[in-house]
CSV table of C-alpha atoms in Angstrom, one decimal:
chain,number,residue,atom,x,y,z
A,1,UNK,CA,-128.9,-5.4,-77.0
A,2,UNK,CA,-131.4,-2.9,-78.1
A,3,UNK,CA,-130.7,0.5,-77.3
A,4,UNK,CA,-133.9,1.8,-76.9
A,5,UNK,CA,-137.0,1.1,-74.2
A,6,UNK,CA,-141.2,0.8,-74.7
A,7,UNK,CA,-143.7,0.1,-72.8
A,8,UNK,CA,-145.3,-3.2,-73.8
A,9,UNK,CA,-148.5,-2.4,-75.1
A,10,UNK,CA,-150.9,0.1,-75.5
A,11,UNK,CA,-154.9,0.6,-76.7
A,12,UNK,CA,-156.2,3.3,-78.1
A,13,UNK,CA,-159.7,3.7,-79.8
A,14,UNK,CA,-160.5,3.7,-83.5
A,15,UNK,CA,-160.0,7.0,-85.1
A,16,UNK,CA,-158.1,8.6,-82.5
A,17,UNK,CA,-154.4,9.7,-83.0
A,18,UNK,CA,-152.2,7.0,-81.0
A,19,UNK,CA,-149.0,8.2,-79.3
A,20,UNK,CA,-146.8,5.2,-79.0
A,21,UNK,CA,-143.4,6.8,-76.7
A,22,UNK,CA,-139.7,5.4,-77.1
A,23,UNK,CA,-136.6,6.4,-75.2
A,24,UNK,CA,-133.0,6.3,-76.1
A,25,UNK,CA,-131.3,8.4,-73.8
A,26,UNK,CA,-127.7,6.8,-75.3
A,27,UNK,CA,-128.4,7.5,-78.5
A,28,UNK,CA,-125.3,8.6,-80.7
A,29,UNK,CA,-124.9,11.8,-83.2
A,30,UNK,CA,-125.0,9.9,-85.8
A,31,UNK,CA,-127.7,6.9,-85.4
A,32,UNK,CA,-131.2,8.0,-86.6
A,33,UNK,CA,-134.3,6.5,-84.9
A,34,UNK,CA,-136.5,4.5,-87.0
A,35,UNK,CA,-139.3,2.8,-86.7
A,36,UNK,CA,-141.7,-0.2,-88.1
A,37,UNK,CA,-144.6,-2.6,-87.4
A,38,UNK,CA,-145.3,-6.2,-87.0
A,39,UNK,CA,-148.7,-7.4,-87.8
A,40,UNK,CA,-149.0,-11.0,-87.0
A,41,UNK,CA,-147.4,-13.0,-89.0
A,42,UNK,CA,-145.8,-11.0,-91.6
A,43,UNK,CA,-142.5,-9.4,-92.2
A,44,UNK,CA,-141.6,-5.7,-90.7
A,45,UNK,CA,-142.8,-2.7,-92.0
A,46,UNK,CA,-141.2,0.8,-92.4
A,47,UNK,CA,-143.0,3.1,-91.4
A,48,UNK,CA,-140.8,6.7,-90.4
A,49,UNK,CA,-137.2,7.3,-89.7
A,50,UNK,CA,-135.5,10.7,-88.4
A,51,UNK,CA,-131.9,12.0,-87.4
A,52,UNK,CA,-133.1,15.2,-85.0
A,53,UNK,CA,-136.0,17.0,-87.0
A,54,UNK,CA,-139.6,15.9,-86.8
A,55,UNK,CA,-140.5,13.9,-89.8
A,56,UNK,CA,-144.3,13.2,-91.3
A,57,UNK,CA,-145.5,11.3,-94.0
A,58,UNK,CA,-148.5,9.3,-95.7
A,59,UNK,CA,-148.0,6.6,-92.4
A,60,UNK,CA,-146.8,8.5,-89.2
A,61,UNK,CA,-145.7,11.5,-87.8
A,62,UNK,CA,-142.0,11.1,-85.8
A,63,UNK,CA,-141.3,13.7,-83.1
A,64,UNK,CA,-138.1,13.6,-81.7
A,65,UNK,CA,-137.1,16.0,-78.3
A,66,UNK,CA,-134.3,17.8,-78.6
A,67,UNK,CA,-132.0,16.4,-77.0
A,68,UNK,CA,-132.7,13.2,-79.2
A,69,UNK,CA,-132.9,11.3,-76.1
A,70,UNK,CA,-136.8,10.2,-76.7
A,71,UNK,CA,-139.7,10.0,-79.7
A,72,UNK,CA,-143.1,10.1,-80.1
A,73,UNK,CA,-144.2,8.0,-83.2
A,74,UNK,CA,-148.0,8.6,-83.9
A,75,UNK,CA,-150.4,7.4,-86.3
A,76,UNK,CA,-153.2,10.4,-86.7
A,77,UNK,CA,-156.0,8.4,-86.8
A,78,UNK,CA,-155.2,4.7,-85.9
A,79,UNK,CA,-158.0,2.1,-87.5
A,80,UNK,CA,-158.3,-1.6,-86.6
A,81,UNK,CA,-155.9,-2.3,-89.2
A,82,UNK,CA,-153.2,-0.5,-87.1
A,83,UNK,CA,-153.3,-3.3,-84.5
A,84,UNK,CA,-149.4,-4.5,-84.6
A,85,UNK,CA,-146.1,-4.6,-82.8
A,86,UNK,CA,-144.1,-1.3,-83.2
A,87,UNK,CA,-140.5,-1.1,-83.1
A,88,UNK,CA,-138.5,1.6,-82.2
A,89,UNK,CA,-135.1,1.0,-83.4
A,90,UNK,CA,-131.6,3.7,-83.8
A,91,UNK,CA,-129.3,2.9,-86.3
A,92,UNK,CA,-126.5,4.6,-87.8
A,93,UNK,CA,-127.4,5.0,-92.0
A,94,UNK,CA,-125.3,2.8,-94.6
A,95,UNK,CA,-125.8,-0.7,-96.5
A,96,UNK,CA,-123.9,-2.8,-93.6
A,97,UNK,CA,-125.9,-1.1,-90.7
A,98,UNK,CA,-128.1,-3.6,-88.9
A,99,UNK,CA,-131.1,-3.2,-87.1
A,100,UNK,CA,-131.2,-4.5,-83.7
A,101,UNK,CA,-134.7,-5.1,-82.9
A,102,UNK,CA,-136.1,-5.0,-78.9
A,103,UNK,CA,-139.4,-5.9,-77.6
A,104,UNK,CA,-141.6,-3.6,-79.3
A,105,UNK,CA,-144.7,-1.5,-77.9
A,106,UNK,CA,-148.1,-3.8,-78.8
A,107,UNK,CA,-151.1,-1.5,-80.0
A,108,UNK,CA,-154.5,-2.7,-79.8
A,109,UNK,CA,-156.5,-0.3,-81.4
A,110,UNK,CA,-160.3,-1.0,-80.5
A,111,UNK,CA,-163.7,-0.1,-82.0
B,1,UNK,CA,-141.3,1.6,-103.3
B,2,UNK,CA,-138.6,-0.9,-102.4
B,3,UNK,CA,-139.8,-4.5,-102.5
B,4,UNK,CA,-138.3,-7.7,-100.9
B,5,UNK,CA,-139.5,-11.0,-102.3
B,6,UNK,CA,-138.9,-14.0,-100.1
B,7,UNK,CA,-139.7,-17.8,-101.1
B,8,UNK,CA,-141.2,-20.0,-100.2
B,9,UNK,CA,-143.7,-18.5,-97.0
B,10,UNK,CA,-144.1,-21.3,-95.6
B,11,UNK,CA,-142.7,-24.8,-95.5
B,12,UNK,CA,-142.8,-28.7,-93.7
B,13,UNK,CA,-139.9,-30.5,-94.0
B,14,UNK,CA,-139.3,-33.4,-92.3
B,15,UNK,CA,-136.1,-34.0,-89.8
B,16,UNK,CA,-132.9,-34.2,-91.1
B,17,UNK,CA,-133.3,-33.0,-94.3
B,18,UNK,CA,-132.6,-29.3,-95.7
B,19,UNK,CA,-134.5,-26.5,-96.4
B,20,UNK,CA,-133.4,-23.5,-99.0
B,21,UNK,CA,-134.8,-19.8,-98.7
B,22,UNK,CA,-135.0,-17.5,-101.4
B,23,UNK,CA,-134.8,-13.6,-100.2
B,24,UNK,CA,-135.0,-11.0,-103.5
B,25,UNK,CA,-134.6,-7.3,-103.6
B,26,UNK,CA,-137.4,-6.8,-106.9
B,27,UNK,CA,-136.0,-3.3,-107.5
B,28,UNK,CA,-133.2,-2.5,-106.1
B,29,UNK,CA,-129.7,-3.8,-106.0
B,30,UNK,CA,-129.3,-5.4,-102.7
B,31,UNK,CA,-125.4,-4.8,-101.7
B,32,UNK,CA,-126.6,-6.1,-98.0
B,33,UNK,CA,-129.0,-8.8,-96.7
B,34,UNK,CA,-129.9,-10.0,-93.4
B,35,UNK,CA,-131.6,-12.8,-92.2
B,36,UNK,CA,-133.4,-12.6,-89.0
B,37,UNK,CA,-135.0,-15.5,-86.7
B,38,UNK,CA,-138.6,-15.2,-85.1
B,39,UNK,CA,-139.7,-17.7,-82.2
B,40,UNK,CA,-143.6,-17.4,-81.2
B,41,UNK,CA,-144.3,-14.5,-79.0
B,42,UNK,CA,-140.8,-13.3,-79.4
B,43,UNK,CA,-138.5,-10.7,-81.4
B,44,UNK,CA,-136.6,-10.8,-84.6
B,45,UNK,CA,-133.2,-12.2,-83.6
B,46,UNK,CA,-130.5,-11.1,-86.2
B,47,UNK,CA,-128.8,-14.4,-87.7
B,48,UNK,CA,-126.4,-13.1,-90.2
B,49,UNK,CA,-125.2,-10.5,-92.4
B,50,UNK,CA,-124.8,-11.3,-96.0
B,51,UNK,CA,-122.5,-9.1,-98.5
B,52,UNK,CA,-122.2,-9.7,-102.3
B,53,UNK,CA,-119.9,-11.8,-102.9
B,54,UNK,CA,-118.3,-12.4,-99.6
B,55,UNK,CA,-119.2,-14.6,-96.7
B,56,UNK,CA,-121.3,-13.7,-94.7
B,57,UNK,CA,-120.9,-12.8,-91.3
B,58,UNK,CA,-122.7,-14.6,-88.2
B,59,UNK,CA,-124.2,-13.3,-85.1
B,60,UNK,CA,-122.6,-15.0,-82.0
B,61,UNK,CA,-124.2,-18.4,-81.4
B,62,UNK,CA,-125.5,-18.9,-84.8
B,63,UNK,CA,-123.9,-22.4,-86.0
B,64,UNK,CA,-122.6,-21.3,-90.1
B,65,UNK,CA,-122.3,-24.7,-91.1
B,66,UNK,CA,-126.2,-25.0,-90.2
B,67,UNK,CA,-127.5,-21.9,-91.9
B,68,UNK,CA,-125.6,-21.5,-95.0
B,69,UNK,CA,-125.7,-18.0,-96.5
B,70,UNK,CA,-125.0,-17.3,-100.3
B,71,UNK,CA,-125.4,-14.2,-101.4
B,72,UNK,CA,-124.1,-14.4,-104.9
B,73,UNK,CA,-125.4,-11.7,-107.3
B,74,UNK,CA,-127.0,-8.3,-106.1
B,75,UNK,CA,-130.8,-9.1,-105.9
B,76,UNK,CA,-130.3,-12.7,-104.8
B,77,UNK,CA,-129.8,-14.0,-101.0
B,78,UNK,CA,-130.1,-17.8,-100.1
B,79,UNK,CA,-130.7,-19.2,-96.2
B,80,UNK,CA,-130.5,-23.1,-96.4
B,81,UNK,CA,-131.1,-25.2,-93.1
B,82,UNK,CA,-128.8,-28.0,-93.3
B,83,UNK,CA,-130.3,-31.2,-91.4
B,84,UNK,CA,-133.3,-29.3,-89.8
B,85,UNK,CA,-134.2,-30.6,-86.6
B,86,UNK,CA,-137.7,-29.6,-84.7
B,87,UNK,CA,-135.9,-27.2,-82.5
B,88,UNK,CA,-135.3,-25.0,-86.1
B,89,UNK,CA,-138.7,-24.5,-86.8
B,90,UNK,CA,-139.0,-20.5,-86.4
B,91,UNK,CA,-140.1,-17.7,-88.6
B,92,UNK,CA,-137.2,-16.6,-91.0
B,93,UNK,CA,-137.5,-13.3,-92.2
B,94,UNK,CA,-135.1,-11.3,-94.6
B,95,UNK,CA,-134.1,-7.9,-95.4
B,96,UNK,CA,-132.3,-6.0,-98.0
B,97,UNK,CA,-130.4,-2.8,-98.1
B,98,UNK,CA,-128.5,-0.8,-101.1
B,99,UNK,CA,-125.6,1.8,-100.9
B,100,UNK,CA,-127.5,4.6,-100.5
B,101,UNK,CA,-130.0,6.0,-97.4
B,102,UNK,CA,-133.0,3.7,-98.1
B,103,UNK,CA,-134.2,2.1,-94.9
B,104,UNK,CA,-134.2,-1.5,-94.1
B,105,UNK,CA,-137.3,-3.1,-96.2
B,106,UNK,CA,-138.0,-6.7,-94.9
B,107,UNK,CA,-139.6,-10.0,-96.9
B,108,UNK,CA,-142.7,-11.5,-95.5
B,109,UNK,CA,-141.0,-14.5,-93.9
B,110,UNK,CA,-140.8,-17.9,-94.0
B,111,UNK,CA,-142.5,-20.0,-91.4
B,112,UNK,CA,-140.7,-23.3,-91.3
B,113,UNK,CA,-142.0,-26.5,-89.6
B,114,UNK,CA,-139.7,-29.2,-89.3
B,115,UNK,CA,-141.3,-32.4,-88.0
């Protein structure tokens, strides 16, 4: 079972940042929270990951509280091109480590 | 960046007969592959775990003797669907790990179609 919980979808509008929430108030010390995309179709992409600190890059900021029990992925300035499935997964680092995907949060982004 | 090549993306086969999937890690050595199921509308479901040179290691109500796993050199991972039936056709998707802290990157999937 998935050990963390979204809401199913979201919109937001084109440009504007998009704040897409996750909880995972059992999370472990050691399991990281990642997360990726879906767009139809295709295989999952990576987009952040993060143990306790907030983490940016080229993609998506990840904010994590501090007790690590919820995150905040968001995508600065969302475009149509953003429209996908995110995941929200936590996984423990290491080759044999699985990701156990949920339902995912769908984003529509809109012109 | 980490790249996983999976082959074909999409095939018809017709009932009965067997299917193989090609997942490759392009560059990276892949000590870990997973293959994951997608049904319309759903999530991935995780199918098996896949260690080079070992068996691989099935997710409870996964029938091994239908999805046969090799995984028999370091950038190489095979799913074959051994007398497909219409109730198989799904999108199979892959991914590949190494030793060290790289995330999870995934192929593109396979749709497969069995009529």
């Amino acid at each position: 079972d998935a050990k963390t919980t979204q809401p199913p979808s979201m919109d937001c509008a084109e440009g504007r940042a998009a704040n897409l929430p996750c909880n995972h108030s059992t999370i472990s010390g050691n399991e990281y929270v990642y997360w990726y995309r879906q767009i139809h179709s295709q295989g999952p992409q990576y987009i952040i990951h993060g143990l306790k600190n907030n983490e940016t890059n080229e993609m998506a900021s990840l904010i994590i509280t501090e007790d690590r029990k919820s995150s905040t992925l968001i995508l600065p300035h969302a475009t149509l091109r953003d429209t996908a499935v995110y995941y929200c997964i936590v996984r423990v680092t290491g080759a044999n480590s699985k990701l156990t995907f949920g339902k995912g949060i769908t984003l529509s982004v809109r012109p | 960046g980490a790249v996983v090549s999976q082959h074909p993306s999409w095939v018809i086969c017709k009932s009965g007969t067997s299917v193989k999937i090609e997942c490759r890690s392009l560059d990276f050595q892949a000590t870990t592959m997973f293959w994951y199921r997608q049904f319309p509308k759903q999530s991935l479901m995780l199918m098996a775990t896949s260690n080079e040179g070992s068996k691989a290691t099935y997710e409870q109500g996964v029938e091994k003797d239908k999805f046969l796993i090799n995984h028999a050199s370091l950038t190489l991972s095979t799913l074959t669907v051994t007398s497909a039936h219409p109730e198989d056709s799904s999108f199979y998707i892959c991914s590949a790990s190494d030793r060290g802290p790289l995330p999870l990157h995934f192929g593109n999937g396979t749709r497969l179609t069995v009529t």
